[in-house]
């Protein structure tokens, strides 16, 4: 089940990028960073769901890791934009 969640999350991300390209919406770096952070969150969730620890701890850890990755990606993006 964990691999299925990860693969479906990746396919949704790729489909979302294709949809944005076809509908002529701009694809900027922060959109890609946000999408990669979301996919990373899905992979983190899949990883923790496959472990043998109580489900509540799995959910809390995956939410916290996803939040940290999103904040880190936003920080990197903002830092790079300020340098340009």
C-alpha atoms as one frame of an Amber mdcrd trajectory, in Angstrom:
protein
   0.000   0.000   0.000   2.822   2.402   0.807   4.351   2.022  -2.648   0.949
   2.603  -4.226   0.520   5.887  -2.340   3.980   7.046  -3.407   3.482   6.142
  -7.067   0.033   7.749  -7.213   1.372  10.913  -5.598   4.147  11.131  -8.171
   1.730  10.558 -11.046  -0.588  13.269  -9.732   2.357  15.691  -9.568   3.415
  14.907 -13.139  -0.187  15.238 -14.325  -0.496  18.575 -12.558   2.634  19.879
 -14.295   1.335  18.688 -17.687  -2.035  20.326 -17.030  -0.374  23.639 -16.192
   1.773  23.450 -19.333  -1.178  22.615 -21.604  -3.402  25.346 -20.142  -0.628
  27.907 -20.804  -0.205  28.791 -17.155   3.339  29.801 -16.253   5.462  27.235
 -14.455   7.768  29.133 -12.132  10.451  27.836  -9.817   8.392  28.257  -6.648
   5.596  26.142  -8.153   8.071  23.363  -8.871   9.531  23.662  -5.351   6.040
  23.453  -3.856   5.203  20.408  -5.974   8.439  18.646  -5.086   7.769  19.337
  -1.401   4.293  17.818  -1.771   5.669  14.725  -3.504   8.306  14.429  -0.789
   5.538  14.596   1.789   3.707  11.769   0.026   6.863   9.635  -0.034   7.434
  10.400   3.651   3.881   9.376   4.440   4.316   6.150   2.453   7.564   5.395
   4.274   6.093   5.892   7.729   2.954   3.935   6.917   5.145   0.936   6.132
   6.836   0.968   9.582   5.765  -0.967  12.675   4.892   1.883  15.036   1.471
   3.110  16.168  -0.483   4.888  13.444  -0.886   8.149  15.359   2.884   8.542
  15.687   3.275   7.774  11.972   0.810  10.467  11.032   2.301  13.096  13.345
   5.865  12.447  12.216   4.936  12.527   8.531   3.012  15.795   8.996   5.936
  17.388  10.817   8.472  16.202   8.243   6.278  17.431   5.400   5.906  20.805
   7.098   9.657  21.085   7.607  10.352  20.192   3.975   7.849  22.772   2.715
   9.331  25.491   4.922  12.860  24.500   3.841  11.913  24.620   0.144  10.286
  28.037   0.598  13.372  29.309   2.445  15.686  28.108  -0.314  13.503  29.631
  -2.999  13.276  32.988  -1.225  17.018  32.987  -0.544  17.778  32.369  -4.222
  15.348  35.061  -5.367  16.934  37.635  -3.085  20.399  36.867  -4.481  19.294
  37.456  -8.082
